[in-house]
PDB file of C-alpha atoms and ligand atoms in Angstrom:
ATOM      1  CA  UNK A1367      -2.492 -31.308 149.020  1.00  0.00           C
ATOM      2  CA  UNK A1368      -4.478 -34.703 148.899  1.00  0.00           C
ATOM      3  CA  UNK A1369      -8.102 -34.491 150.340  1.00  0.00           C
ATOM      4  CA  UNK A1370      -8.290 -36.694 153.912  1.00  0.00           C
ATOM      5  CA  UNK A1371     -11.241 -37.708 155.023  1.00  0.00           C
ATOM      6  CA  UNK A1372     -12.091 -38.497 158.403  1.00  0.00           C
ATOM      7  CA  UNK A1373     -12.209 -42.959 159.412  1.00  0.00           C
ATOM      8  CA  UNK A1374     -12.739 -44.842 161.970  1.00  0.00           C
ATOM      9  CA  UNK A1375      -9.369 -46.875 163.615  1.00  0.00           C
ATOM     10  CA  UNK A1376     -10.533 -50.037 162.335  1.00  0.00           C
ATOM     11  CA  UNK A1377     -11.022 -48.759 158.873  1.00  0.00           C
ATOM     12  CA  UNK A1378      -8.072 -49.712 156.258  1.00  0.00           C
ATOM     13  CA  UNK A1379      -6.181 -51.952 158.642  1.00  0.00           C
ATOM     14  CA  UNK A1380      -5.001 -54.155 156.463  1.00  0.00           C
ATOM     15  CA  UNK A1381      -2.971 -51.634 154.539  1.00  0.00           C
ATOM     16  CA  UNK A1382      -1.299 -50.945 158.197  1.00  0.00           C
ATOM     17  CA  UNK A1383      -0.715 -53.955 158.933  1.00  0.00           C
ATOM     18  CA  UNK A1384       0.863 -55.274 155.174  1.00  0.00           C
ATOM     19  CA  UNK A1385       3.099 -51.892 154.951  1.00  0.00           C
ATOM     20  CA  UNK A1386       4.148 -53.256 159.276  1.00  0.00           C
ATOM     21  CA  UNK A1387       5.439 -56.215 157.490  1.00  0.00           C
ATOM     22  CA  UNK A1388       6.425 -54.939 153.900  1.00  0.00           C
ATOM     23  CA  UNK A1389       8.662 -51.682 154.478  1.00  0.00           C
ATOM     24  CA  UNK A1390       7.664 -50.346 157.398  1.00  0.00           C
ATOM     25  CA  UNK A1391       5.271 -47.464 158.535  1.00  0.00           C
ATOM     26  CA  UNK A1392       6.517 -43.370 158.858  1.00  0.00           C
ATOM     27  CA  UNK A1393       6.441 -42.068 162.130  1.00  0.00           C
ATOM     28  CA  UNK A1394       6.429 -38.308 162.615  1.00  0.00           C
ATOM     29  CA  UNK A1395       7.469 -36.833 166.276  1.00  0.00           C
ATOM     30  CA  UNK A1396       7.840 -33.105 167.227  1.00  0.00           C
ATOM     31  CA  UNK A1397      10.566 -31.766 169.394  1.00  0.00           C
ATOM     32  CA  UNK A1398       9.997 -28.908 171.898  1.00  0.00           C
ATOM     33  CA  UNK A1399      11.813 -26.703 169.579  1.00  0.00           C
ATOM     34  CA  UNK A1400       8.697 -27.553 167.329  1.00  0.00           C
ATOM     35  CA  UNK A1401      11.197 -29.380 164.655  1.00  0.00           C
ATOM     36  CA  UNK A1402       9.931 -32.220 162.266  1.00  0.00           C
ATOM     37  CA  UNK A1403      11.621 -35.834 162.555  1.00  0.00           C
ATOM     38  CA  UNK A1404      10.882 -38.816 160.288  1.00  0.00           C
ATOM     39  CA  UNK A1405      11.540 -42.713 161.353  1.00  0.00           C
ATOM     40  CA  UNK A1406      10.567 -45.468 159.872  1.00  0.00           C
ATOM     41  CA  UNK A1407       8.893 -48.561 162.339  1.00  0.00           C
ATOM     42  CA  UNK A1408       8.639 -52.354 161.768  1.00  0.00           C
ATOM     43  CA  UNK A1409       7.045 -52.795 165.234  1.00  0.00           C
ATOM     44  CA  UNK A1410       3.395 -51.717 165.894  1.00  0.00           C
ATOM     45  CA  UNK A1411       0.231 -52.934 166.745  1.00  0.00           C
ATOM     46  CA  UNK A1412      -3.382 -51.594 166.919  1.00  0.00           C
ATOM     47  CA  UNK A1413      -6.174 -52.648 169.571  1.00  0.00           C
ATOM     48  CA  UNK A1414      -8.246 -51.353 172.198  1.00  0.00           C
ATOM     49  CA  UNK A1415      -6.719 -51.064 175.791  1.00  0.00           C
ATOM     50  CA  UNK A1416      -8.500 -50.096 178.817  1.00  0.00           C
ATOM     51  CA  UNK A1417     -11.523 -49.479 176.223  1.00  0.00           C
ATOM     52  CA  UNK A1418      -9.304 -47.164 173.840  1.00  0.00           C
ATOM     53  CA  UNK A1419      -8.233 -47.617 170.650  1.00  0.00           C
ATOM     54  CA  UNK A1420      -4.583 -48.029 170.755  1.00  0.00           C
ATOM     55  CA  UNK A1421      -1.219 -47.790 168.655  1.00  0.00           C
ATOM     56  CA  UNK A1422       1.856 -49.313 170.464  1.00  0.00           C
ATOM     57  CA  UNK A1423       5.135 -48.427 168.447  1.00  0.00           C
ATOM     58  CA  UNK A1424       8.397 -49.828 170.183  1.00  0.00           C
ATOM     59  CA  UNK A1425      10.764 -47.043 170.006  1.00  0.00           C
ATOM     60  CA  UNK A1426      14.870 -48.306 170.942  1.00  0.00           C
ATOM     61  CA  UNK A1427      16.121 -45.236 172.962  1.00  0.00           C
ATOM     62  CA  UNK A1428      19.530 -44.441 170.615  1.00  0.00           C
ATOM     63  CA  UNK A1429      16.967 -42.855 168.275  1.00  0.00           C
ATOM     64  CA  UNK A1430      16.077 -39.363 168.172  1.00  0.00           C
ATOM     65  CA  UNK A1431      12.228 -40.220 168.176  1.00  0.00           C
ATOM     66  CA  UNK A1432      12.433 -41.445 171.490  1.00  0.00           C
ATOM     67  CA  UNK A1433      13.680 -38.145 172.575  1.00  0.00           C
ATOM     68  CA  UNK A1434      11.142 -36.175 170.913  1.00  0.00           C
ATOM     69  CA  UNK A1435       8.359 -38.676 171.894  1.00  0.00           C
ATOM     70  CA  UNK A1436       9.415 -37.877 175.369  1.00  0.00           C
ATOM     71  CA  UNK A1437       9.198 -34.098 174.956  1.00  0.00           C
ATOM     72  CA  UNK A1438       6.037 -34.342 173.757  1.00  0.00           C
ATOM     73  CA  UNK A1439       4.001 -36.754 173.988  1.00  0.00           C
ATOM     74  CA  UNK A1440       2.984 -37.320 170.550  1.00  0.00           C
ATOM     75  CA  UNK A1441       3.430 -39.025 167.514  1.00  0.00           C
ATOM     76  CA  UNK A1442       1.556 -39.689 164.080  1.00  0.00           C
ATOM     77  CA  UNK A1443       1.700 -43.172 162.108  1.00  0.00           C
ATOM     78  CA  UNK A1444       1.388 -42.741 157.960  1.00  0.00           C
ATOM     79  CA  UNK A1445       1.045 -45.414 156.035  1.00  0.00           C
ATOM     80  CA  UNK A1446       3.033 -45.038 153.194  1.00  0.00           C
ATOM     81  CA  UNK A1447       2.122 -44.922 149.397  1.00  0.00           C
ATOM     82  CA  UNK A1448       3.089 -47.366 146.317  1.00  0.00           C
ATOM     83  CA  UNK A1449       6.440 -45.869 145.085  1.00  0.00           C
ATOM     84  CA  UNK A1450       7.576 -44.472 148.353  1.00  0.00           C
ATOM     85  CA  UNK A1451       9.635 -47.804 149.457  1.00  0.00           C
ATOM     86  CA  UNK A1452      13.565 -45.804 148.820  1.00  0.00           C
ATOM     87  CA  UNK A1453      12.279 -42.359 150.716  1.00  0.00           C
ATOM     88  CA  UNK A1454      11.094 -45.346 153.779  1.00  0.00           C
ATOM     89  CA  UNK A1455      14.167 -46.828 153.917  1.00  0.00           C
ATOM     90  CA  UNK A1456      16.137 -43.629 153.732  1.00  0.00           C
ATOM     91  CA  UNK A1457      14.214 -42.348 157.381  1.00  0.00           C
ATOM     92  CA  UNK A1458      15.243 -46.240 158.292  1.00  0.00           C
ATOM     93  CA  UNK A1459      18.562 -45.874 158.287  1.00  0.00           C
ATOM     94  CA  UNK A1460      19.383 -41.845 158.724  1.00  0.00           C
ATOM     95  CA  UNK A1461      19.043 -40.216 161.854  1.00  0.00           C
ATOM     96  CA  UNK A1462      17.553 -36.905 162.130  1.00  0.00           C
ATOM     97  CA  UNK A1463      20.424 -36.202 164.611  1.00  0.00           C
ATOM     98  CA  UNK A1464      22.326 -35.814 160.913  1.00  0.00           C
ATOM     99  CA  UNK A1465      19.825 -35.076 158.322  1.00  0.00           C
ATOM    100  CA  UNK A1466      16.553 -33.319 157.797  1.00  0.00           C
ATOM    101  CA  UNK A1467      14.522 -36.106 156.333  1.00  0.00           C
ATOM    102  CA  UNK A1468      11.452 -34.734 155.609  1.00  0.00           C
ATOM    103  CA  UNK A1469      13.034 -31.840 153.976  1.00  0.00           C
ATOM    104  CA  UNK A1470      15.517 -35.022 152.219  1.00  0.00           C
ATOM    105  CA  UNK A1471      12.554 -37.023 151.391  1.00  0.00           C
ATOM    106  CA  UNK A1472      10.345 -34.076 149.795  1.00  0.00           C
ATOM    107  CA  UNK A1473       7.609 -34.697 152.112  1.00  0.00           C
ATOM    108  CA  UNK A1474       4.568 -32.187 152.638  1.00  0.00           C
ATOM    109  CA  UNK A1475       3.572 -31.764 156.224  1.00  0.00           C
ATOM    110  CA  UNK A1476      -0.264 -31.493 156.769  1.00  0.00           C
ATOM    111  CA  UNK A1477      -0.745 -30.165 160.276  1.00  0.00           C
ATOM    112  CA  UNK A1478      -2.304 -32.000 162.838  1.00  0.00           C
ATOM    113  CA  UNK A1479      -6.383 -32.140 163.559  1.00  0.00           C
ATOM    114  CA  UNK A1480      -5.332 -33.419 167.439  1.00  0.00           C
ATOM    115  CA  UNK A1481      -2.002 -33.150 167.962  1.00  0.00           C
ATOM    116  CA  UNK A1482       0.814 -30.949 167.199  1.00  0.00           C
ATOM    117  CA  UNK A1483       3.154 -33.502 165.425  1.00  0.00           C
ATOM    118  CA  UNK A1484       1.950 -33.006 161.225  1.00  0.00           C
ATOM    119  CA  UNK A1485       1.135 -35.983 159.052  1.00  0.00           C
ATOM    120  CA  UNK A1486       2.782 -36.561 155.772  1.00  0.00           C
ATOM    121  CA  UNK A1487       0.640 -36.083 152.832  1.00  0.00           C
ATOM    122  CA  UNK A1488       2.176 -38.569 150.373  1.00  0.00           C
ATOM    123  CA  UNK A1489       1.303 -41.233 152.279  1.00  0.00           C
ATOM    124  CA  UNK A1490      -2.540 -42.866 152.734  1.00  0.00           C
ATOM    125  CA  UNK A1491      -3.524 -43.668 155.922  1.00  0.00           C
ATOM    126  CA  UNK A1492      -2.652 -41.503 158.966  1.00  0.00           C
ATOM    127  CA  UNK A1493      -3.401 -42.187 162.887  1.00  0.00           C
ATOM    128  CA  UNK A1494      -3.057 -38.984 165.662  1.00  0.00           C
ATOM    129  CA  UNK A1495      -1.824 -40.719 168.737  1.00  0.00           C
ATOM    130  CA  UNK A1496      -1.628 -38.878 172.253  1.00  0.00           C
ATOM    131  CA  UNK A1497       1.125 -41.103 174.585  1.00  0.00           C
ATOM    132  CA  UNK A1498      -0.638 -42.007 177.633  1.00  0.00           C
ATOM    133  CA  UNK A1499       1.691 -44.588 178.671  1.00  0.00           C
ATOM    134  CA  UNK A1500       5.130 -45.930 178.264  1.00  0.00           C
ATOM    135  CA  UNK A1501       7.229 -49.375 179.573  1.00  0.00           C
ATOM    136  CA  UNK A1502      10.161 -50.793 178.618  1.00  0.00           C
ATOM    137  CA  UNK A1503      11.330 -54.366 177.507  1.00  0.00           C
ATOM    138  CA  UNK A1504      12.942 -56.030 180.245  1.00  0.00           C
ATOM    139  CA  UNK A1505      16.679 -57.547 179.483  1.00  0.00           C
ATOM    140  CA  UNK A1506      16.263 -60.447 181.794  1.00  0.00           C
ATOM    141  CA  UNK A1507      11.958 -61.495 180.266  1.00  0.00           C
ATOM    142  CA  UNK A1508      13.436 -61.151 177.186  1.00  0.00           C
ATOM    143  CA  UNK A1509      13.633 -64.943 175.325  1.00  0.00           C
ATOM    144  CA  UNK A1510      17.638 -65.502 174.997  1.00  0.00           C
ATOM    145  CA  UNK A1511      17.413 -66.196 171.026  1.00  0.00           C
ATOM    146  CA  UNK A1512      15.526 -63.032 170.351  1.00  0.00           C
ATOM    147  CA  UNK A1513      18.060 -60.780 172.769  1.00  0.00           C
ATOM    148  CA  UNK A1514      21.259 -62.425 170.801  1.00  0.00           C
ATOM    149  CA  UNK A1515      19.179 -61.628 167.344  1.00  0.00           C
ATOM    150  CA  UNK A1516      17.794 -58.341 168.161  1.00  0.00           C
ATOM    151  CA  UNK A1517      19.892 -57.101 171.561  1.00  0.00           C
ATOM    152  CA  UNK A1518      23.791 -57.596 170.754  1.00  0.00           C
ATOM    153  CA  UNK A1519      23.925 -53.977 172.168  1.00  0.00           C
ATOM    154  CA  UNK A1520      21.310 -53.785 174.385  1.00  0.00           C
ATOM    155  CA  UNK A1521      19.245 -50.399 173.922  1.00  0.00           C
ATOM    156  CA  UNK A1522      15.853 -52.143 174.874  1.00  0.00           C
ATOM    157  CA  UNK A1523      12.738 -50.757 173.259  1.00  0.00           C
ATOM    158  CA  UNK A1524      10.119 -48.347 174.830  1.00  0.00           C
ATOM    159  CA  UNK A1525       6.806 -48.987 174.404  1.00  0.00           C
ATOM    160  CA  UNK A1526       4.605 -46.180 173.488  1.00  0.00           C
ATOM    161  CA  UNK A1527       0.495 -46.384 174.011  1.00  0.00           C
ATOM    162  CA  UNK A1528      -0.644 -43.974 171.765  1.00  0.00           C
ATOM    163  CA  UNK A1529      -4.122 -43.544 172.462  1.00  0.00           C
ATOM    164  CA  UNK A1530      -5.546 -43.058 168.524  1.00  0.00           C
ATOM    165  CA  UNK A1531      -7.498 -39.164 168.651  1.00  0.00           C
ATOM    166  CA  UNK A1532      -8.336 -39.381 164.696  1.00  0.00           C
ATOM    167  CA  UNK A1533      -7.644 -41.385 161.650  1.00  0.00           C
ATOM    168  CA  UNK A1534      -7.472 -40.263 157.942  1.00  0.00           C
ATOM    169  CA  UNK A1535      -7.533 -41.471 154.643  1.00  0.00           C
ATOM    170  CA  UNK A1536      -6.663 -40.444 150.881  1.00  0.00           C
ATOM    171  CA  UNK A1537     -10.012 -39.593 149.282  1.00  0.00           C
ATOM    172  CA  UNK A1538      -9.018 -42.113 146.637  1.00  0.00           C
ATOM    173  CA  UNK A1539      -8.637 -44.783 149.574  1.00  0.00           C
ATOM    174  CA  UNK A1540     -11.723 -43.692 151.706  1.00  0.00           C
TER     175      UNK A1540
HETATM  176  C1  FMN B 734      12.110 -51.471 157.989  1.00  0.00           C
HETATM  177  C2  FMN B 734      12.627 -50.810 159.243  1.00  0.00           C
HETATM  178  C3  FMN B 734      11.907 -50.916 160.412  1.00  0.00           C
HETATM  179  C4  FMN B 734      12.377 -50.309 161.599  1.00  0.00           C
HETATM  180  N1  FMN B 734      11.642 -50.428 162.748  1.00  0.00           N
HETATM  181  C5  FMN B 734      12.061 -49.831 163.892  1.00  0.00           C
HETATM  182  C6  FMN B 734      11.260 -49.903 165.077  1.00  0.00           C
HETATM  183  O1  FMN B 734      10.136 -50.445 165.099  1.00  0.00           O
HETATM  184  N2  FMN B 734      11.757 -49.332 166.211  1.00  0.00           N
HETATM  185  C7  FMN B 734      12.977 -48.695 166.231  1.00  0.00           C
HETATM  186  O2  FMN B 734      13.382 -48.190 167.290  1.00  0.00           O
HETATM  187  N3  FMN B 734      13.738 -48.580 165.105  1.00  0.00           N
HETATM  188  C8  FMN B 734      13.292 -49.127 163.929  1.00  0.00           C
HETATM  189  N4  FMN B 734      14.031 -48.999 162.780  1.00  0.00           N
HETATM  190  C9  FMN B 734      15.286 -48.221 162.800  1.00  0.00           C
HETATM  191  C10 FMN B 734      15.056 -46.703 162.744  1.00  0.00           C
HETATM  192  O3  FMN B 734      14.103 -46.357 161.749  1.00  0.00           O
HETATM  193  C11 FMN B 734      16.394 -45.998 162.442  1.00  0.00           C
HETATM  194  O4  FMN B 734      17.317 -46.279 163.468  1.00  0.00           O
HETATM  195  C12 FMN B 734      16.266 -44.507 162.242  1.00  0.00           C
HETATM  196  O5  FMN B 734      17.465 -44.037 161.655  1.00  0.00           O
HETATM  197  C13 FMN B 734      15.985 -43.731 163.533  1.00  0.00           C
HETATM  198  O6  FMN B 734      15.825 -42.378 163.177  1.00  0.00           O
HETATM  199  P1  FMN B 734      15.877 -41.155 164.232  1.00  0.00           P
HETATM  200  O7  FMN B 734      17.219 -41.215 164.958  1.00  0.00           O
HETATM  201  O8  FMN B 734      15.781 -39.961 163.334  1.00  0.00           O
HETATM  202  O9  FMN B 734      14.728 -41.306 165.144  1.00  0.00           O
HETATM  203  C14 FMN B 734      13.588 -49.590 161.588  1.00  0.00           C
HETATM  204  C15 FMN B 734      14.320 -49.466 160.386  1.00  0.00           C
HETATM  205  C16 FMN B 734      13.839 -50.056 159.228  1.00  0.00           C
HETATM  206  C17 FMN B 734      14.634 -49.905 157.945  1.00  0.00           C
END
């Protein structure tokens, strides 16, 4: 397994925020039955709220992530590697309803420092984020071009605050 050392939130960020914009970010959730489940995320941002430092990922509620965000109250955020763009579209478009993706994708788990929910150890940057508050978009604040682009079906996001307990880096990165 690749050594992790220990940052601080505001270390790295611009390798977040690029892979945000690029392919997408992994995020790893935990059901109560303790299984594993994979998504990828476009939608994030990092900052302090109510003096904490914060992740917000917008989770729709068709996915199983939302579920197991729900159960427990936890998620991780990896920033993937160079090479791993195929493996983060694969967790984009499967659903762990039907597949085991981090089995599918190969992926090591590294167990959790703070949380229960592992990190994935090919990728570079990790953030532990404890849920300490949820709302959801609202159809009717929503701007009408963005709801015909993004909301032909409805299934308005949930937005998670994922207070940031630890952050860790590759060695190599660190
Ligand atoms: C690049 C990319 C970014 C995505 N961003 C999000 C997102 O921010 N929120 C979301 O709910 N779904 C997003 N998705 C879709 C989910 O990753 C996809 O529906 C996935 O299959 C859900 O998996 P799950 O059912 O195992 O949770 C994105 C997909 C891709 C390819």
């Amino acid at each position: 397994m690749t050594k992790k050392i220990e940052v601080s939130h505001t270390d790295y960020l611009q390798y977040t925020l690029k892979s945000l914009q690029k392919d997408g970010l992994l995020l790893t959730s935990t059901g109560k039955d303790e299984s594993i489940n994979v998504m990828t995320i476009g939608w994030g941002t990092i900052g302090p709220i109510w003096s904490m430092p914060m992740f917000l990922v917008m989770v729709r509620p068709s996915r199983l992530t939302y579920d197991f965000i729900q159960q427990t109250g936890q998620f991780t955020v990896n920033v993937p590697n160079k090479g791993m763009s195929s493996s983060v579209l694969f967790c984009g478009k499967k659903s762990g309803r039907d597949v085991d993706k981090f089995a599918k994708c190969d992926f090591t788990a590294v167990a959790g420092r703070n949380v229960v929910t592992p990190m994935i150890d090919e990728c570079i940057l990790h953030y532990e984020c404890q849920v300490i508050y949820t709302n959801d978009f609202e159809a009717e604040r929503i701007p009408e071009d963005v709801a015909v682009h993004f909301y032909p079906q409805g299934d308005y996001n949930r937005v998670f605050y994922g207070k940031i307990l630890s952050v860790f880096a590759d060695e190599g990165l660190a």
